[in-house]
Amino acid sequence: MASIKKRGNSYLLRVSNGYTVEGKQVDSTKTWRIPQGMSDKQAEKEALRQAILFEEECKGGATSSAVKFDTFFTQWFDEYAKIKIKASTMRTYRWLEVRIRKEIGHLRIDKIATRDIQRLVSKLHSEKQSTKTIKHYVSLISTVYRYAVKVQLVSKNPCTGVDFPRNDSKEREMLTLPEVQQLFTLLQEEPAENLQYVVAMTLLAYLGLRRGELLGLEWKDCDFSSGIVSVRRAAYQSKLMGHYTDTPKSKTSLRTLKLPLDVLALLTRYRAHQRVYAATLGDKWHETDRLFTSWNGSYMHTSAPEDYFKRFCAKHGLRVVTLHSFRHLNASMLINAGLDVKTVQAALGHSSATTTMNIYAHQFQTAQARACEAVSNALKINIGA
């Protein structure tokens, strides 16, 4: 509630506007002067009305008058992000924060408007940043503002209503079925010392795993009696943190997947091979229970499978694609097999069916078109007759 205090021929109006990041209360004040000819009783009544209007004005705007975005950004990292945010996400946030601080860090948090965020979007777009990257920037700013609203530092989030450039139309890189068949024919000819990479490529294609999920697999995740593989963790690597293990990308990324018998047989052979190899190293072997390791059993560098795959493709004259293309291939095969979007979502570990549909919209449309054609061929009705 606003307070009023008479001072000669004016009233001092005061409204409490929350607290600074240091915990100090912030007040907004306004002086209302009594018009000539107004009685004391009329002035007191009008001052009360002005106080109510002033309070509504303050509450409709920001509740802090001095905190810069840069200052609150630091506080958000310290008291919220370090507790709530996954290590892998924090790594991305730390990369994004440099540019965000540069662009809006010097501005007061209560003065940043939607148009300021929109200008940042336009600037990033002019620098040829992808729509996905731009959304990451705005998402981080929005997350910080949601927390600022929660602690009553501001009353609204300026990221609401921001428009983004149209999604990039770049076609997703994916191996064709003949290329995959040729690839696996050549993989069968690989020497025993490369068996773990052969198994890695096989699991990527058959299970549609992300790279981190693949490298996070441990032998206890493999149930050889049922042929079930459980995805429970992901392995990551960064210059700041080195190798570290975290949960997969989202809660729905925790999933169980069924292996075909021939892949299960390959995995069984690889387990025996690893055990024999570990025995030959003796004390030099570091037991981590990981399927895929460095030469002495310690954690494999996350770039190792990609590096091997590039060398393999160059050696055999194959088209070079990223390891993530195996995931797209897996999704495409599931969709072409007639599986519904929810089943594909569960297999890939996407956070929602909407995500799956957005990424693979073209494949679903193509599969639907083939389904309609199949129905037409089955009915063989001459509608025009």
Short mmCIF file of C-alpha atoms in Angstrom, two decimals:
data_model
loop_
_atom_site.label_atom_id
_atom_site.label_comp_id
_atom_site.label_asym_id
_atom_site.label_seq_id
_atom_site.Cartn_x
_atom_site.Cartn_y
_atom_site.Cartn_z
CA MET A 1 0.00 0.00 0.00
CA ALA A 2 1.33 3.44 -0.94
CA SER A 3 2.02 5.88 1.88
CA ILE A 4 1.30 9.63 1.78
CA LYS A 5 2.89 12.42 3.77
CA LYS A 6 1.88 16.10 3.66
CA ARG A 7 4.74 18.54 3.21
CA GLY A 8 3.56 22.15 3.05
CA ASN A 9 1.62 22.62 -0.18
CA SER A 10 2.44 19.13 -1.48
CA TYR A 11 2.22 15.45 -0.62
CA LEU A 12 5.05 12.91 -0.82
CA LEU A 13 3.80 9.63 -2.26
CA ARG A 14 5.91 6.51 -1.57
CA VAL A 15 5.52 2.97 -2.99
CA SER A 16 7.61 -0.07 -2.03
CA ASN A 17 8.99 -1.65 -5.20
CA GLY A 18 10.55 -4.87 -3.97
CA TYR A 19 14.24 -5.42 -3.34
CA THR A 20 17.59 -5.19 -5.11
CA VAL A 21 19.76 -8.26 -5.67
CA GLU A 22 21.59 -7.28 -2.45
CA GLY A 23 18.33 -7.47 -0.47
CA LYS A 24 17.88 -3.72 -0.06
CA GLN A 25 14.32 -2.42 -0.31
CA VAL A 26 13.65 -0.15 -3.27
CA ASP A 27 11.10 2.65 -2.96
CA SER A 28 9.60 4.83 -5.67
CA THR A 29 8.56 8.35 -4.68
CA LYS A 30 6.51 11.07 -6.30
CA THR A 31 5.58 14.58 -5.24
CA TRP A 32 2.01 15.74 -5.83
CA ARG A 33 1.44 19.46 -5.46
CA ILE A 34 -1.90 20.79 -4.15
CA PRO A 35 -3.64 22.95 -6.78
CA GLN A 36 -4.55 26.47 -5.72
CA GLY A 37 -8.05 26.89 -4.30
CA MET A 38 -8.38 23.26 -3.15
CA SER A 39 -9.50 22.77 0.44
CA ASP A 40 -7.51 20.66 2.88
CA LYS A 41 -10.21 17.98 2.89
CA GLN A 42 -10.34 17.93 -0.92
CA ALA A 43 -6.51 17.85 -1.11
CA GLU A 44 -6.30 14.93 1.31
CA LYS A 45 -8.89 12.99 -0.67
CA GLU A 46 -7.16 13.73 -3.99
CA ALA A 47 -3.73 12.84 -2.55
CA LEU A 48 -5.08 9.45 -1.56
CA ARG A 49 -6.42 8.95 -5.09
CA GLN A 50 -3.07 10.00 -6.59
CA ALA A 51 -1.28 7.55 -4.28
CA ILE A 52 -3.47 4.69 -5.53
CA LEU A 53 -2.81 5.69 -9.16
CA PHE A 54 0.93 5.94 -8.47
CA GLU A 55 0.97 2.48 -6.87
CA GLU A 56 -0.81 0.97 -9.89
CA GLU A 57 1.67 2.71 -12.17
CA CYS A 58 4.61 1.25 -10.24
CA LYS A 59 3.19 -2.25 -10.07
CA GLY A 60 2.38 -2.17 -13.77
CA GLY A 61 6.01 -1.49 -14.55
CA ALA A 62 9.24 -2.82 -13.12
CA THR A 63 9.77 -3.12 -9.41
CA SER A 64 13.46 -2.39 -9.42
CA SER A 65 15.02 0.88 -10.45
CA ALA A 66 18.77 0.35 -10.40
CA VAL A 67 19.87 -3.26 -11.10
CA LYS A 68 21.70 -3.90 -14.35
CA PHE A 69 21.01 -7.09 -16.28
CA ASP A 70 24.67 -8.08 -15.95
CA THR A 71 24.47 -7.96 -12.14
CA PHE A 72 21.31 -10.03 -11.95
CA PHE A 73 22.65 -12.44 -14.57
CA THR A 74 25.54 -13.25 -12.24
CA GLN A 75 23.17 -13.74 -9.31
CA TRP A 76 20.94 -16.02 -11.40
CA PHE A 77 23.92 -18.24 -12.24
CA ASP A 78 24.98 -18.40 -8.58
CA GLU A 79 21.68 -18.98 -6.80
CA TYR A 80 19.56 -20.71 -9.43
CA ALA A 81 21.42 -22.16 -12.44
CA LYS A 82 24.10 -24.00 -10.45
CA ILE A 83 21.37 -25.79 -8.51
CA LYS A 84 18.71 -26.37 -11.16
CA ILE A 85 20.51 -26.60 -14.52
CA LYS A 86 22.24 -29.73 -15.87
CA ALA A 87 26.00 -29.55 -16.41
CA SER A 88 25.66 -30.06 -20.17
CA THR A 89 23.13 -27.22 -20.39
CA MET A 90 25.32 -24.99 -18.21
CA ARG A 91 28.13 -25.50 -20.69
CA THR A 92 25.90 -24.10 -23.44
CA TYR A 93 24.72 -21.25 -21.22
CA ARG A 94 28.30 -20.24 -20.41
CA TRP A 95 29.00 -20.03 -24.12
CA LEU A 96 25.88 -17.92 -24.76
CA GLU A 97 26.35 -15.59 -21.78
CA VAL A 98 29.41 -13.85 -23.26
CA ARG A 99 27.44 -12.38 -26.16
CA ILE A 100 24.37 -11.65 -24.01
CA ARG A 101 26.40 -9.66 -21.47
CA LYS A 102 28.00 -7.72 -24.29
CA GLU A 103 24.69 -6.80 -25.91
CA ILE A 104 22.38 -6.07 -22.95
CA GLY A 105 24.43 -6.54 -19.78
CA HIS A 106 24.93 -2.79 -19.32
CA LEU A 107 21.18 -2.05 -19.44
CA ARG A 108 18.96 -1.84 -16.37
CA ILE A 109 16.88 -4.98 -16.06
CA ASP A 110 13.67 -2.95 -15.67
CA LYS A 111 14.39 -0.89 -18.79
CA ILE A 112 14.96 -3.71 -21.29
CA ALA A 113 11.94 -3.90 -23.58
CA THR A 114 10.76 -6.41 -26.18
CA ARG A 115 12.15 -4.20 -28.93
CA ASP A 116 15.65 -4.51 -27.37
CA ILE A 117 15.44 -8.31 -27.57
CA GLN A 118 14.04 -8.05 -31.09
CA ARG A 119 17.02 -5.90 -32.10
CA LEU A 120 19.34 -8.60 -30.76
CA VAL A 121 17.48 -11.21 -32.81
CA SER A 122 17.84 -9.08 -35.95
CA LYS A 123 21.53 -8.52 -35.28
CA LEU A 124 22.23 -12.22 -34.84
CA HIS A 125 20.25 -13.01 -37.98
CA SER A 126 22.27 -10.47 -39.98
CA GLU A 127 25.40 -12.30 -38.83
CA LYS A 128 24.04 -15.49 -40.42
CA GLN A 129 23.36 -17.19 -37.08
CA SER A 130 20.92 -20.06 -37.45
CA THR A 131 17.35 -19.71 -36.19
CA LYS A 132 18.06 -22.49 -33.71
CA THR A 133 21.04 -20.62 -32.26
CA ILE A 134 19.08 -17.36 -32.05
CA LYS A 135 16.33 -19.14 -30.14
CA HIS A 136 18.94 -20.47 -27.71
CA TYR A 137 20.06 -16.89 -26.95
CA VAL A 138 16.52 -15.64 -26.37
CA SER A 139 15.60 -18.74 -24.37
CA LEU A 140 18.42 -18.08 -21.91
CA ILE A 141 17.44 -14.41 -21.51
CA SER A 142 13.82 -15.45 -21.03
CA THR A 143 14.82 -18.00 -18.37
CA VAL A 144 16.67 -15.29 -16.45
CA TYR A 145 13.67 -12.97 -16.68
CA ARG A 146 11.26 -15.66 -15.49
CA TYR A 147 13.37 -15.92 -12.36
CA ALA A 148 13.46 -12.12 -12.03
CA VAL A 149 9.65 -12.05 -12.14
CA LYS A 150 9.50 -14.85 -9.58
CA VAL A 151 11.63 -12.90 -7.08
CA GLN A 152 9.63 -9.73 -7.86
CA LEU A 153 12.55 -7.83 -9.32
CA VAL A 154 10.51 -7.07 -12.45
CA SER A 155 6.89 -7.62 -13.34
CA LYS A 156 7.13 -8.85 -16.94
CA ASN A 157 9.34 -10.79 -19.34
CA PRO A 158 10.40 -8.73 -22.41
CA CYS A 159 11.10 -11.92 -24.39
CA THR A 160 7.36 -12.56 -24.65
CA GLY A 161 6.21 -11.63 -28.12
CA VAL A 162 9.63 -11.74 -29.81
CA ASP A 163 9.49 -12.88 -33.44
CA PHE A 164 12.10 -15.19 -34.93
CA PRO A 165 13.36 -15.66 -38.49
CA ARG A 166 11.81 -18.55 -40.37
CA ASN A 167 13.36 -21.93 -39.60
CA ASP A 168 16.34 -22.88 -41.69
CA SER A 169 15.34 -25.04 -44.63
CA LYS A 170 18.63 -26.97 -44.72
CA GLU A 171 17.91 -30.60 -45.49
CA ARG A 172 18.98 -33.06 -42.82
CA GLU A 173 22.05 -35.09 -43.68
CA MET A 174 21.23 -38.78 -43.83
CA LEU A 175 22.73 -41.94 -45.27
CA THR A 176 20.74 -43.75 -47.93
CA LEU A 177 19.86 -47.42 -47.45
CA PRO A 178 22.33 -48.59 -50.16
CA GLU A 179 25.08 -46.53 -48.48
CA VAL A 180 24.30 -48.12 -45.12
CA GLN A 181 24.35 -51.61 -46.62
CA GLN A 182 27.73 -50.90 -48.22
CA LEU A 183 29.01 -49.39 -44.97
CA PHE A 184 28.13 -52.42 -42.87
CA THR A 185 29.54 -54.81 -45.46
CA LEU A 186 32.87 -52.97 -45.18
CA LEU A 187 32.66 -52.80 -41.36
CA GLN A 188 32.55 -56.60 -41.23
CA GLU A 189 36.05 -56.60 -42.75
CA GLU A 190 37.52 -54.39 -40.00
CA PRO A 191 40.35 -55.88 -37.89
CA ALA A 192 39.68 -56.99 -34.28
CA GLU A 193 41.31 -53.87 -32.79
CA ASN A 194 38.50 -51.77 -34.34
CA LEU A 195 35.69 -54.02 -33.10
CA GLN A 196 34.44 -51.45 -30.58
CA TYR A 197 33.92 -48.93 -33.38
CA VAL A 198 32.08 -51.52 -35.45
CA VAL A 199 29.79 -52.12 -32.47
CA ALA A 200 29.39 -48.37 -31.92
CA MET A 201 28.29 -47.75 -35.52
CA THR A 202 25.91 -50.69 -35.31
CA LEU A 203 24.23 -49.46 -32.11
CA LEU A 204 23.91 -45.94 -33.53
CA ALA A 205 22.08 -47.27 -36.57
CA TYR A 206 19.88 -49.82 -34.80
CA LEU A 207 19.02 -47.81 -31.68
CA GLY A 208 19.15 -44.20 -32.92
CA LEU A 209 21.27 -43.11 -29.97
CA ARG A 210 22.79 -39.68 -29.49
CA ARG A 211 26.59 -39.71 -29.33
CA GLY A 212 26.66 -38.92 -25.60
CA GLU A 213 24.16 -41.69 -24.90
CA LEU A 214 26.28 -44.16 -26.85
CA LEU A 215 29.46 -43.30 -24.94
CA GLY A 216 27.60 -43.35 -21.63
CA LEU A 217 26.52 -46.98 -22.03
CA GLU A 218 27.81 -49.40 -19.40
CA TRP A 219 27.72 -53.17 -19.39
CA LYS A 220 25.21 -53.20 -16.54
CA ASP A 221 22.80 -51.39 -18.92
CA CYS A 222 22.78 -54.44 -21.20
CA ASP A 223 20.46 -57.32 -20.31
CA PHE A 224 21.71 -60.16 -22.50
CA SER A 225 18.93 -62.51 -21.44
CA SER A 226 16.19 -60.21 -22.75
CA GLY A 227 18.18 -58.29 -25.36
CA ILE A 228 17.26 -54.98 -23.71
CA VAL A 229 19.58 -51.95 -23.56
CA SER A 230 18.73 -49.20 -21.06
CA VAL A 231 19.76 -45.61 -21.78
CA ARG A 232 20.49 -44.09 -18.35
CA ARG A 233 23.30 -41.56 -18.80
CA ALA A 234 25.29 -39.57 -21.34
CA ALA A 235 29.00 -38.78 -21.61
CA TYR A 236 30.23 -35.29 -22.43
CA GLN A 237 33.54 -33.53 -22.94
CA SER A 238 34.53 -29.86 -22.67
CA LYS A 239 37.72 -27.84 -22.26
CA LEU A 240 36.52 -26.40 -18.97
CA MET A 241 35.15 -29.58 -17.38
CA GLY A 242 37.06 -32.33 -19.15
CA HIS A 243 35.13 -35.62 -19.36
CA TYR A 244 31.96 -35.77 -17.31
CA THR A 245 28.80 -37.87 -17.11
CA ASP A 246 25.27 -36.53 -16.78
CA THR A 247 21.71 -37.67 -17.31
CA PRO A 248 20.53 -37.76 -20.94
CA LYS A 249 19.07 -34.71 -22.66
CA SER A 250 15.58 -34.96 -21.13
CA LYS A 251 13.55 -37.22 -18.81
CA THR A 252 12.06 -38.99 -21.82
CA SER A 253 15.60 -39.78 -23.02
CA LEU A 254 15.73 -42.36 -20.23
CA ARG A 255 14.43 -45.38 -22.16
CA THR A 256 14.82 -49.08 -22.85
CA LEU A 257 15.45 -50.38 -26.36
CA LYS A 258 15.31 -53.89 -27.82
CA LEU A 259 18.23 -55.32 -29.78
CA PRO A 260 17.73 -57.73 -32.71
CA LEU A 261 19.35 -61.14 -32.25
CA ASP A 262 22.21 -60.55 -34.70
CA VAL A 263 23.16 -57.26 -33.00
CA LEU A 264 22.91 -58.94 -29.60
CA ALA A 265 25.29 -61.65 -30.84
CA LEU A 266 27.75 -58.97 -31.99
CA LEU A 267 27.55 -57.26 -28.60
CA THR A 268 28.16 -60.57 -26.83
CA ARG A 269 31.25 -61.19 -28.96
CA TYR A 270 32.52 -57.69 -28.24
CA ARG A 271 32.09 -58.15 -24.46
CA ALA A 272 34.22 -61.30 -24.58
CA HIS A 273 36.82 -59.50 -26.72
CA GLN A 274 37.05 -56.60 -24.27
CA ARG A 275 37.47 -58.95 -21.30
CA VAL A 276 40.33 -60.80 -23.00
CA TYR A 277 42.00 -57.52 -23.96
CA ALA A 278 41.62 -56.11 -20.41
CA ALA A 279 43.23 -59.25 -19.02
CA THR A 280 46.28 -58.79 -21.25
CA LEU A 281 46.78 -55.25 -19.85
CA GLY A 282 46.56 -56.38 -16.24
CA ASP A 283 47.03 -53.48 -13.80
CA LYS A 284 47.17 -50.99 -16.66
CA TRP A 285 43.44 -51.52 -17.34
CA HIS A 286 41.13 -48.98 -15.64
CA GLU A 287 37.75 -50.58 -15.00
CA THR A 288 34.89 -48.13 -15.76
CA ASP A 289 32.25 -50.65 -16.95
CA ARG A 290 31.87 -48.57 -20.11
CA LEU A 291 31.25 -50.35 -23.40
CA PHE A 292 33.46 -47.94 -25.30
CA THR A 293 36.78 -46.92 -23.81
CA SER A 294 40.23 -45.60 -24.57
CA TRP A 295 43.12 -48.06 -24.95
CA ASN A 296 43.43 -48.63 -21.18
CA GLY A 297 39.75 -48.81 -20.24
CA SER A 298 39.34 -45.18 -19.18
CA TYR A 299 36.64 -42.96 -20.68
CA MET A 300 36.74 -42.59 -24.44
CA HIS A 301 37.07 -39.04 -25.78
CA THR A 302 33.73 -37.98 -27.24
CA SER A 303 35.33 -37.11 -30.58
CA ALA A 304 36.90 -40.56 -31.04
CA PRO A 305 33.93 -42.30 -32.78
CA GLU A 306 33.50 -39.38 -35.18
CA ASP A 307 37.23 -39.31 -35.96
CA TYR A 308 37.24 -43.05 -36.64
CA PHE A 309 34.18 -42.79 -38.90
CA LYS A 310 35.76 -40.01 -40.98
CA ARG A 311 38.95 -42.03 -41.43
CA PHE A 312 36.91 -45.11 -42.35
CA CYS A 313 34.87 -43.22 -44.98
CA ALA A 314 37.98 -41.60 -46.47
CA LYS A 315 39.73 -44.99 -46.66
CA HIS A 316 36.84 -46.61 -48.56
CA GLY A 317 35.76 -43.60 -50.62
CA LEU A 318 32.40 -43.27 -48.88
CA ARG A 319 30.39 -40.08 -48.53
CA VAL A 320 31.32 -38.46 -45.23
CA VAL A 321 28.40 -37.61 -42.94
CA THR A 322 28.16 -36.93 -39.23
CA LEU A 323 27.47 -39.62 -36.65
CA HIS A 324 24.14 -37.90 -35.95
CA SER A 325 23.03 -38.95 -39.44
CA PHE A 326 22.67 -42.50 -38.06
CA ARG A 327 20.00 -41.16 -35.70
CA HIS A 328 18.14 -39.56 -38.59
CA LEU A 329 18.43 -42.81 -40.53
CA ASN A 330 16.98 -44.74 -37.60
CA ALA A 331 14.06 -42.31 -37.32
CA SER A 332 13.38 -42.51 -41.04
CA MET A 333 13.30 -46.33 -40.97
CA LEU A 334 10.91 -46.32 -37.99
CA ILE A 335 8.57 -43.91 -39.77
CA ASN A 336 8.73 -45.82 -43.05
CA ALA A 337 7.86 -48.98 -41.14
CA GLY A 338 4.53 -47.33 -40.30
CA LEU A 339 5.14 -46.57 -36.61
CA ASP A 340 3.12 -43.72 -35.15
CA VAL A 341 4.70 -40.49 -33.92
CA LYS A 342 4.40 -41.37 -30.20
CA THR A 343 6.25 -44.65 -30.73
CA VAL A 344 8.99 -42.91 -32.72
CA GLN A 345 9.23 -40.23 -30.01
CA ALA A 346 9.70 -42.89 -27.32
CA ALA A 347 12.36 -44.71 -29.35
CA LEU A 348 14.36 -41.54 -29.99
CA GLY A 349 13.88 -40.12 -26.50
CA HIS A 350 12.46 -36.78 -27.63
CA SER A 351 10.87 -34.58 -24.97
CA SER A 352 7.54 -34.49 -26.84
CA ALA A 353 5.77 -35.85 -29.90
CA THR A 354 5.71 -32.29 -31.22
CA THR A 355 9.51 -32.27 -31.32
CA THR A 356 9.53 -35.52 -33.28
CA MET A 357 6.92 -34.24 -35.71
CA ASN A 358 8.73 -30.94 -36.24
CA ILE A 359 12.07 -32.62 -36.96
CA TYR A 360 10.74 -35.39 -39.18
CA ALA A 361 7.67 -33.73 -40.69
CA HIS A 362 8.78 -34.50 -44.25
CA GLN A 363 9.31 -38.21 -43.49
CA PHE A 364 5.87 -38.49 -41.85
CA GLN A 365 4.25 -36.73 -44.82
CA THR A 366 5.99 -39.06 -47.27
CA ALA A 367 4.95 -42.13 -45.26
CA GLN A 368 1.36 -40.88 -45.13
CA ALA A 369 1.34 -40.35 -48.89
CA ARG A 370 2.52 -43.92 -49.43
CA ALA A 371 -0.18 -45.15 -47.04
CA CYS A 372 -2.86 -43.34 -49.03
CA GLU A 373 -1.48 -44.81 -52.23
CA ALA A 374 -1.54 -48.30 -50.68
CA VAL A 375 -5.18 -47.84 -49.71
CA SER A 376 -6.01 -46.69 -53.21
CA ASN A 377 -4.25 -49.68 -54.77
CA ALA A 378 -6.02 -52.06 -52.38
CA LEU A 379 -9.51 -50.69 -53.09
CA LYS A 380 -9.04 -50.21 -56.83
CA ILE A 381 -12.31 -48.34 -57.09
CA ASN A 382 -12.99 -46.39 -60.23
CA ILE A 383 -14.65 -43.37 -58.60
CA GLY A 384 -15.17 -41.60 -61.90
CA ALA A 385 -17.19 -44.48 -63.37
#
